[in-house]
PDB file of C-alpha atoms and ligand atoms in Angstrom:
ATOM      1  CA  MET M   1      69.984  86.269 121.634  1.00 76.00           C
ATOM      2  CA  LYS M   2      70.240  88.420 124.767  1.00 84.00           C
ATOM      3  CA  THR M   3      72.998  90.698 123.478  1.00 89.00           C
ATOM      4  CA  TRP M   4      71.261  91.349 120.147  1.00 89.00           C
ATOM      5  CA  PRO M   5      67.535  90.670 120.518  1.00 91.00           C
ATOM      6  CA  HIS M   6      66.705  91.352 116.858  1.00 95.00           C
ATOM      7  CA  SER M   7      66.027  89.353 113.759  1.00 96.00           C
ATOM      8  CA  TYR M   8      68.119  90.440 110.791  1.00 97.00           C
ATOM      9  CA  GLU M   9      69.653  89.293 107.550  1.00 97.00           C
ATOM     10  CA  LEU M  10      73.277  90.034 106.632  1.00 98.00           C
ATOM     11  CA  ARG M  11      74.513  89.385 103.104  1.00 98.00           C
ATOM     12  CA  LEU M  12      78.162  89.872 102.157  1.00 98.00           C
ATOM     13  CA  GLN M  13      79.004  89.825  98.474  1.00 98.00           C
ATOM     14  CA  VAL M  14      82.691  89.390  97.641  1.00 98.00           C
ATOM     15  CA  ALA M  15      83.750  90.116  94.069  1.00 98.00           C
ATOM     16  CA  LEU M  16      87.234  90.009  92.584  1.00 97.00           C
ATOM     17  CA  SER M  17      87.745  91.691  89.221  1.00 95.00           C
ATOM     18  CA  PRO M  18      90.223  90.285  86.656  1.00 93.00           C
ATOM     19  CA  ARG M  19      92.642  93.161  87.393  1.00 89.00           C
ATOM     20  CA  GLY M  20      92.560  92.459  91.130  1.00 93.00           C
ATOM     21  CA  ASP M  21      89.992  94.897  92.530  1.00 96.00           C
ATOM     22  CA  LEU M  22      88.268  93.469  95.597  1.00 98.00           C
ATOM     23  CA  ILE M  23      84.684  94.667  95.999  1.00 98.00           C
ATOM     24  CA  LEU M  24      82.898  93.979  99.281  1.00 98.00           C
ATOM     25  CA  THR M  25      79.196  94.781  99.475  1.00 98.00           C
ATOM     26  CA  SER M  26      77.264  94.249 102.710  1.00 98.00           C
ATOM     27  CA  ARG M  27      73.487  94.352 103.031  1.00 98.00           C
ATOM     28  CA  ILE M  28      71.743  94.338 106.396  1.00 98.00           C
ATOM     29  CA  LYS M  29      67.972  94.017 106.684  1.00 98.00           C
ATOM     30  CA  ASN M  30      65.688  94.367 109.679  1.00 98.00           C
ATOM     31  CA  LYS M  31      63.535  91.183 109.823  1.00 97.00           C
ATOM     32  CA  ASN M  32      61.936  91.940 113.219  1.00 96.00           C
ATOM     33  CA  ALA M  33      58.360  90.683 113.384  1.00 95.00           C
ATOM     34  CA  ASP M  34      57.639  92.761 116.504  1.00 93.00           C
ATOM     35  CA  GLY M  35      57.689  96.106 114.634  1.00 94.00           C
ATOM     36  CA  LYS M  36      60.841  97.300 116.445  1.00 96.00           C
ATOM     37  CA  PRO M  37      63.593  99.287 114.742  1.00 98.00           C
ATOM     38  CA  PHE M  38      67.217  98.549 115.594  1.00 98.00           C
ATOM     39  CA  GLN M  39      70.408 100.560 115.500  1.00 97.00           C
ATOM     40  CA  PHE M  40      73.913  99.385 114.667  1.00 97.00           C
ATOM     41  CA  THR M  41      77.384 100.479 113.654  1.00 98.00           C
ATOM     42  CA  PHE M  42      79.495  98.761 111.014  1.00 98.00           C
ATOM     43  CA  ALA M  43      83.163  98.393 110.044  1.00 98.00           C
ATOM     44  CA  TYR M  44      85.200  96.447 107.542  1.00 98.00           C
ATOM     45  CA  HIS M  45      88.462  95.390 109.125  1.00 97.00           C
ATOM     46  CA  THR M  46      90.602  94.647 106.086  1.00 98.00           C
ATOM     47  CA  TYR M  47      94.269  93.809 106.629  1.00 97.00           C
ATOM     48  CA  PHE M  48      96.709  94.910 103.932  1.00 97.00           C
ATOM     49  CA  SER M  49      99.950  93.081 103.413  1.00 97.00           C
ATOM     50  CA  VAL M  50     102.766  95.662 103.370  1.00 97.00           C
ATOM     51  CA  SER M  51     106.541  95.361 103.029  1.00 96.00           C
ATOM     52  CA  ASP M  52     107.495  97.381 106.103  1.00 97.00           C
ATOM     53  CA  ILE M  53     104.988  99.260 108.257  1.00 97.00           C
ATOM     54  CA  SER M  54     107.563 102.016 108.961  1.00 95.00           C
ATOM     55  CA  GLU M  55     107.619 102.851 105.239  1.00 94.00           C
ATOM     56  CA  VAL M  56     103.853 102.996 104.763  1.00 96.00           C
ATOM     57  CA  ARG M  57     101.715 106.131 104.630  1.00 96.00           C
ATOM     58  CA  VAL M  58      97.972 106.531 104.493  1.00 97.00           C
ATOM     59  CA  GLU M  59      96.745 109.589 102.626  1.00 96.00           C
ATOM     60  CA  GLY M  60      93.311 111.192 102.495  1.00 97.00           C
ATOM     61  CA  LEU M  61      92.848 111.538 106.258  1.00 97.00           C
ATOM     62  CA  ASP M  62      94.726 114.828 106.819  1.00 96.00           C
ATOM     63  CA  THR M  63      92.928 117.475 108.922  1.00 96.00           C
ATOM     64  CA  LEU M  64      90.201 115.000 109.892  1.00 98.00           C
ATOM     65  CA  ASP M  65      89.028 114.413 113.442  1.00 98.00           C
ATOM     66  CA  TYR M  66      89.435 110.923 114.840  1.00 98.00           C
ATOM     67  CA  HIS M  67      88.604 108.970 117.972  1.00 98.00           C
ATOM     68  CA  ASP M  68      91.753 107.552 119.510  1.00 98.00           C
ATOM     69  CA  ASN M  69      91.008 104.109 120.945  1.00 98.00           C
ATOM     70  CA  LEU M  70      94.359 104.234 122.783  1.00 98.00           C
ATOM     71  CA  GLN M  71      93.237 107.317 124.749  1.00 98.00           C
ATOM     72  CA  SER M  72      89.721 106.324 125.857  1.00 97.00           C
ATOM     73  CA  LYS M  73      88.339 107.284 122.433  1.00 97.00           C
ATOM     74  CA  ILE M  74      89.050 111.020 122.897  1.00 98.00           C
ATOM     75  CA  ARG M  75      88.515 113.155 119.815  1.00 98.00           C
ATOM     76  CA  CYS M  76      91.739 114.412 118.200  1.00 98.00           C
ATOM     77  CA  THR M  77      92.579 116.118 114.906  1.00 98.00           C
ATOM     78  CA  GLU M  78      95.050 114.668 112.404  1.00 98.00           C
ATOM     79  CA  GLN M  79      97.982 117.081 112.156  1.00 97.00           C
ATOM     80  CA  GLY M  80     100.094 115.344 109.510  1.00 95.00           C
ATOM     81  CA  ASP M  81      99.790 115.283 105.708  1.00 95.00           C
ATOM     82  CA  ALA M  82      99.639 111.511 105.978  1.00 96.00           C
ATOM     83  CA  VAL M  83      99.294 108.886 108.690  1.00 98.00           C
ATOM     84  CA  VAL M  84     102.640 107.167 109.340  1.00 97.00           C
ATOM     85  CA  PHE M  85     103.474 104.420 111.796  1.00 98.00           C
ATOM     86  CA  GLU M  86     106.087 104.427 114.569  1.00 97.00           C
ATOM     87  CA  SER M  87     104.045 102.828 117.340  1.00 98.00           C
ATOM     88  CA  GLU M  88     100.627 101.312 118.005  1.00 98.00           C
ATOM     89  CA  VAL M  89      97.745 103.059 116.193  1.00 98.00           C
ATOM     90  CA  ASP M  90      94.049 102.383 116.786  1.00 98.00           C
ATOM     91  CA  ARG M  91      91.853 105.172 115.425  1.00 98.00           C
ATOM     92  CA  ILE M  92      88.504 105.887 113.854  1.00 98.00           C
ATOM     93  CA  TYR M  93      88.739 108.793 111.411  1.00 98.00           C
ATOM     94  CA  LEU M  94      85.445 110.625 111.034  1.00 98.00           C
ATOM     95  CA  SER M  95      83.699 111.713 107.833  1.00 98.00           C
ATOM     96  CA  ALA M  96      86.581 110.750 105.556  1.00 98.00           C
ATOM     97  CA  PRO M  97      86.527 111.375 101.791  1.00 97.00           C
ATOM     98  CA  PRO M  98      85.329 108.521  99.531  1.00 97.00           C
ATOM     99  CA  LYS M  99      88.902 107.633  98.487  1.00 96.00           C
ATOM    100  CA  ILE M 100      91.809 106.802 100.824  1.00 96.00           C
ATOM    101  CA  VAL M 101      95.190 105.558  99.647  1.00 96.00           C
ATOM    102  CA  THR M 102      97.687 103.344 101.465  1.00 96.00           C
ATOM    103  CA  ILE M 103     101.105 103.781  99.923  1.00 95.00           C
ATOM    104  CA  ASP M 104     103.786 101.121 100.295  1.00 95.00           C
ATOM    105  CA  HIS M 105     107.004 102.766  99.128  1.00 90.00           C
ATOM    106  CA  GLU M 106     109.137  99.683  99.338  1.00 90.00           C
ATOM    107  CA  LYS M 107     106.805  97.451  97.345  1.00 91.00           C
ATOM    108  CA  LYS M 108     105.970 100.337  94.986  1.00 91.00           C
ATOM    109  CA  ARG M 109     102.328  99.495  95.468  1.00 94.00           C
ATOM    110  CA  THR M 110      99.351 101.574  96.500  1.00 95.00           C
ATOM    111  CA  PHE M 111      96.011 100.289  97.730  1.00 96.00           C
ATOM    112  CA  VAL M 112      93.214 102.624  96.677  1.00 96.00           C
ATOM    113  CA  LEU M 113      90.212 102.221  98.968  1.00 98.00           C
ATOM    114  CA  ARG M 114      86.847 103.569  97.803  1.00 98.00           C
ATOM    115  CA  LYS M 115      83.725 103.465  99.920  1.00 98.00           C
ATOM    116  CA  LYS M 116      79.996 104.134  99.856  1.00 98.00           C
ATOM    117  CA  GLU M 117      77.650 104.732 102.807  1.00 98.00           C
ATOM    118  CA  LEU M 118      80.654 104.280 105.072  1.00 98.00           C
ATOM    119  CA  PRO M 119      81.859 107.734 106.101  1.00 98.00           C
ATOM    120  CA  ASP M 120      84.437 106.705 108.715  1.00 98.00           C
ATOM    121  CA  VAL M 121      87.761 104.864 108.421  1.00 98.00           C
ATOM    122  CA  VAL M 122      89.423 102.514 110.903  1.00 98.00           C
ATOM    123  CA  VAL M 123      93.247 102.525 110.972  1.00 98.00           C
ATOM    124  CA  TRP M 124      94.906  99.927 113.168  1.00 98.00           C
ATOM    125  CA  ASN M 125      98.312  98.402 113.774  1.00 98.00           C
ATOM    126  CA  PRO M 126      98.932  96.655 117.110  1.00 98.00           C
ATOM    127  CA  TRP M 127     102.737  97.169 117.134  1.00 98.00           C
ATOM    128  CA  ASP M 128     104.997  94.842 119.102  1.00 97.00           C
ATOM    129  CA  ARG M 129     103.518  94.654 122.619  1.00 97.00           C
ATOM    130  CA  LYS M 130      99.909  94.044 121.586  1.00 98.00           C
ATOM    131  CA  ALA M 131     100.972  91.709 118.765  1.00 98.00           C
ATOM    132  CA  LYS M 132     102.714  89.470 121.300  1.00 97.00           C
ATOM    133  CA  ALA M 133      99.614  89.428 123.505  1.00 97.00           C
ATOM    134  CA  MET M 134      97.260  88.322 120.699  1.00 97.00           C
ATOM    135  CA  PRO M 135      97.034  84.529 120.351  1.00 97.00           C
ATOM    136  CA  ASP M 136      96.048  84.614 116.653  1.00 96.00           C
ATOM    137  CA  PHE M 137      98.728  87.124 115.637  1.00 96.00           C
ATOM    138  CA  GLY M 138     102.435  86.415 115.176  1.00 97.00           C
ATOM    139  CA  ALA M 139     104.776  88.475 117.373  1.00 97.00           C
ATOM    140  CA  GLU M 140     106.489  89.960 114.302  1.00 97.00           C
ATOM    141  CA  GLU M 141     103.486  90.139 111.988  1.00 98.00           C
ATOM    142  CA  TYR M 142     102.683  93.762 112.867  1.00 98.00           C
ATOM    143  CA  LYS M 143     105.693  94.765 110.738  1.00 98.00           C
ATOM    144  CA  CYS M 144     104.078  93.660 107.501  1.00 98.00           C
ATOM    145  CA  MET M 145     100.399  94.467 107.951  1.00 98.00           C
ATOM    146  CA  LEU M 146      98.115  97.429 108.232  1.00 98.00           C
ATOM    147  CA  CYS M 147      94.392  97.434 108.836  1.00 98.00           C
ATOM    148  CA  VAL M 148      92.498 100.164 106.983  1.00 98.00           C
ATOM    149  CA  GLY M 149      88.761  99.732 106.649  1.00 98.00           C
ATOM    150  CA  ALA M 150      85.677 101.741 105.781  1.00 98.00           C
ATOM    151  CA  ALA M 151      83.223 102.071 108.649  1.00 98.00           C
ATOM    152  CA  ARG M 152      80.137 103.752 109.938  1.00 98.00           C
ATOM    153  CA  ILE M 153      80.670 104.341 113.630  1.00 98.00           C
ATOM    154  CA  GLU M 154      80.006 107.944 114.593  1.00 97.00           C
ATOM    155  CA  LYS M 155      76.469 108.060 113.202  1.00 97.00           C
ATOM    156  CA  PRO M 156      74.831 104.649 113.724  1.00 98.00           C
ATOM    157  CA  ILE M 157      72.354 103.274 111.202  1.00 98.00           C
ATOM    158  CA  THR M 158      68.718 102.812 112.232  1.00 98.00           C
ATOM    159  CA  LEU M 159      66.536 100.340 110.339  1.00 98.00           C
ATOM    160  CA  ARG M 160      62.809  99.815 110.746  1.00 98.00           C
ATOM    161  CA  PRO M 161      61.374  96.348 110.018  1.00 97.00           C
ATOM    162  CA  GLY M 162      61.642  95.603 106.297  1.00 97.00           C
ATOM    163  CA  GLU M 163      64.275  98.303 105.718  1.00 98.00           C
ATOM    164  CA  GLU M 164      67.683  97.439 104.328  1.00 98.00           C
ATOM    165  CA  TRP M 165      71.032  99.230 104.466  1.00 98.00           C
ATOM    166  CA  GLN M 166      73.875  98.688 102.032  1.00 98.00           C
ATOM    167  CA  GLY M 167      77.560  99.594 102.421  1.00 98.00           C
ATOM    168  CA  ARG M 168      80.394  99.000  99.986  1.00 98.00           C
ATOM    169  CA  GLN M 169      84.189  99.009 100.025  1.00 98.00           C
ATOM    170  CA  GLU M 170      86.413  98.580  96.989  1.00 98.00           C
ATOM    171  CA  ILE M 171      90.149  97.957  97.179  1.00 97.00           C
ATOM    172  CA  SER M 172      92.245  98.424  94.052  1.00 95.00           C
ATOM    173  CA  PRO M 173      95.961  97.625  94.151  1.00 94.00           C
ATOM    174  CA  VAL M 174      97.906  99.846  91.761  1.00 93.00           C
ATOM    175  CA  PRO M 175     101.627  99.875  91.067  1.00 89.00           C
ATOM    176  CA  SER M 176     103.172 103.141  92.173  1.00 79.00           C
ATOM    177  CA  SER M 177     106.519 104.838  92.430  1.00 52.00           C
ATOM    178  CA  TYR M 178     105.254 107.516  94.730  1.00 50.00           C
ATOM    179  CA  SER M 179     107.819 109.974  96.048  1.00 45.00           C
ATOM    180  CA  SER M 180     108.076 113.380  97.743  1.00 41.00           C
ATOM    181  CA  GLY M 181     104.352 113.744  98.215  1.00 49.00           C
ATOM    182  CA  LEU M 182     103.558 113.762  94.489  1.00 51.00           C
ATOM    183  CA  LEU M 183     101.878 111.029  92.531  1.00 54.00           C
ATOM    184  CA  ASP M 184     103.776 110.088  89.396  1.00 54.00           C
ATOM    185  CA  PRO M 185     101.965 110.601  86.044  1.00 53.00           C
ATOM    186  CA  GLU M 186     101.741 106.858  85.364  1.00 57.00           C
ATOM    187  CA  MET M 187      99.970 106.295  88.644  1.00 59.00           C
ATOM    188  CA  ILE M 188      97.565 109.206  88.111  1.00 57.00           C
ATOM    189  CA  GLN M 189      96.608 107.698  84.740  1.00 61.00           C
ATOM    190  CA  GLN M 190      96.059 104.307  86.337  1.00 62.00           C
ATOM    191  CA  MET M 191      93.952 105.768  89.133  1.00 59.00           C
ATOM    192  CA  GLN M 192      91.828 107.687  86.638  1.00 60.00           C
ATOM    193  CA  ARG M 193      91.100 104.456  84.803  1.00 62.00           C
ATOM    194  CA  ILE M 194      89.781 102.820  88.014  1.00 58.00           C
TER     195      ILE M 194
HETATM  196  O1  BG6 W   1      91.014  90.928 115.492  1.00 50.69           O
HETATM  197  P1  BG6 W   1      90.257  91.977 114.778  1.00 50.69           P
HETATM  198  O2  BG6 W   1      88.771  91.770 114.757  1.00 50.69           O
HETATM  199  O3  BG6 W   1      90.808  92.239 113.401  1.00 50.69           O
HETATM  200  O4  BG6 W   1      90.443  93.331 115.615  1.00 50.69           O
HETATM  201  C1  BG6 W   1      91.704  93.748 116.000  1.00 50.69           C
HETATM  202  C2  BG6 W   1      91.669  95.105 116.723  1.00 50.69           C
HETATM  203  O5  BG6 W   1      91.014  96.049 115.925  1.00 50.69           O
HETATM  204  C3  BG6 W   1      90.979  97.353 116.442  1.00 50.69           C
HETATM  205  O6  BG6 W   1      90.330  98.228 115.539  1.00 50.69           O
HETATM  206  C4  BG6 W   1      90.244  97.342 117.756  1.00 50.69           C
HETATM  207  O7  BG6 W   1      90.157  98.649 118.313  1.00 50.69           O
HETATM  208  C5  BG6 W   1      90.983  96.413 118.702  1.00 50.69           C
HETATM  209  O8  BG6 W   1      90.306  96.370 119.929  1.00 50.69           O
HETATM  210  C6  BG6 W   1      91.067  95.027 118.103  1.00 50.69           C
HETATM  211  O9  BG6 W   1      91.864  94.186 118.907  1.00 50.69           O
END
């Protein structure tokens, strides 16, 4: 293929635990016979179903730098305690901690995202104008979704022939009655058991 003149193997393992944890493991192997290494970036693009995007907050990204895809990918710094949504957002947060939480106040549900070998995090919601322009996206669907996904974008991966890279993302839904910036004791116990 002209756009990607390399031979590779991609394996995606999808596992669902009895309590609802979704574990995605991706393996990419360089199968080039010509001895050439290749370089790539990687992102999961997982959509969460939320009750109302205006009530959702993403925690764990405070003070981090991000590339803003809505401003020609310029590098900005997150100023808030949490990421909240009042308009279109399309960002790549850099070198994020291994655990990020997406809190849905209305549904009293939190998605705990854990990641390995994937330092960055994509956060995306198209909002109304872009939603209308996308043929595979309902005009109103932006209100009840949020894309948060582990990624490796800033520092691409290089593989020599025969080498393999593995990245992993785990999503655990936990009930939560989060309020005023403090996790309730029940939720802390549940998160510690994960
Ligand atoms: O349709 P997908 O693959 O989920 O991607 C949706 C959007 O995801 C964003 O992260 C990209 O910056 C956008 O360009 C893209 O439209």
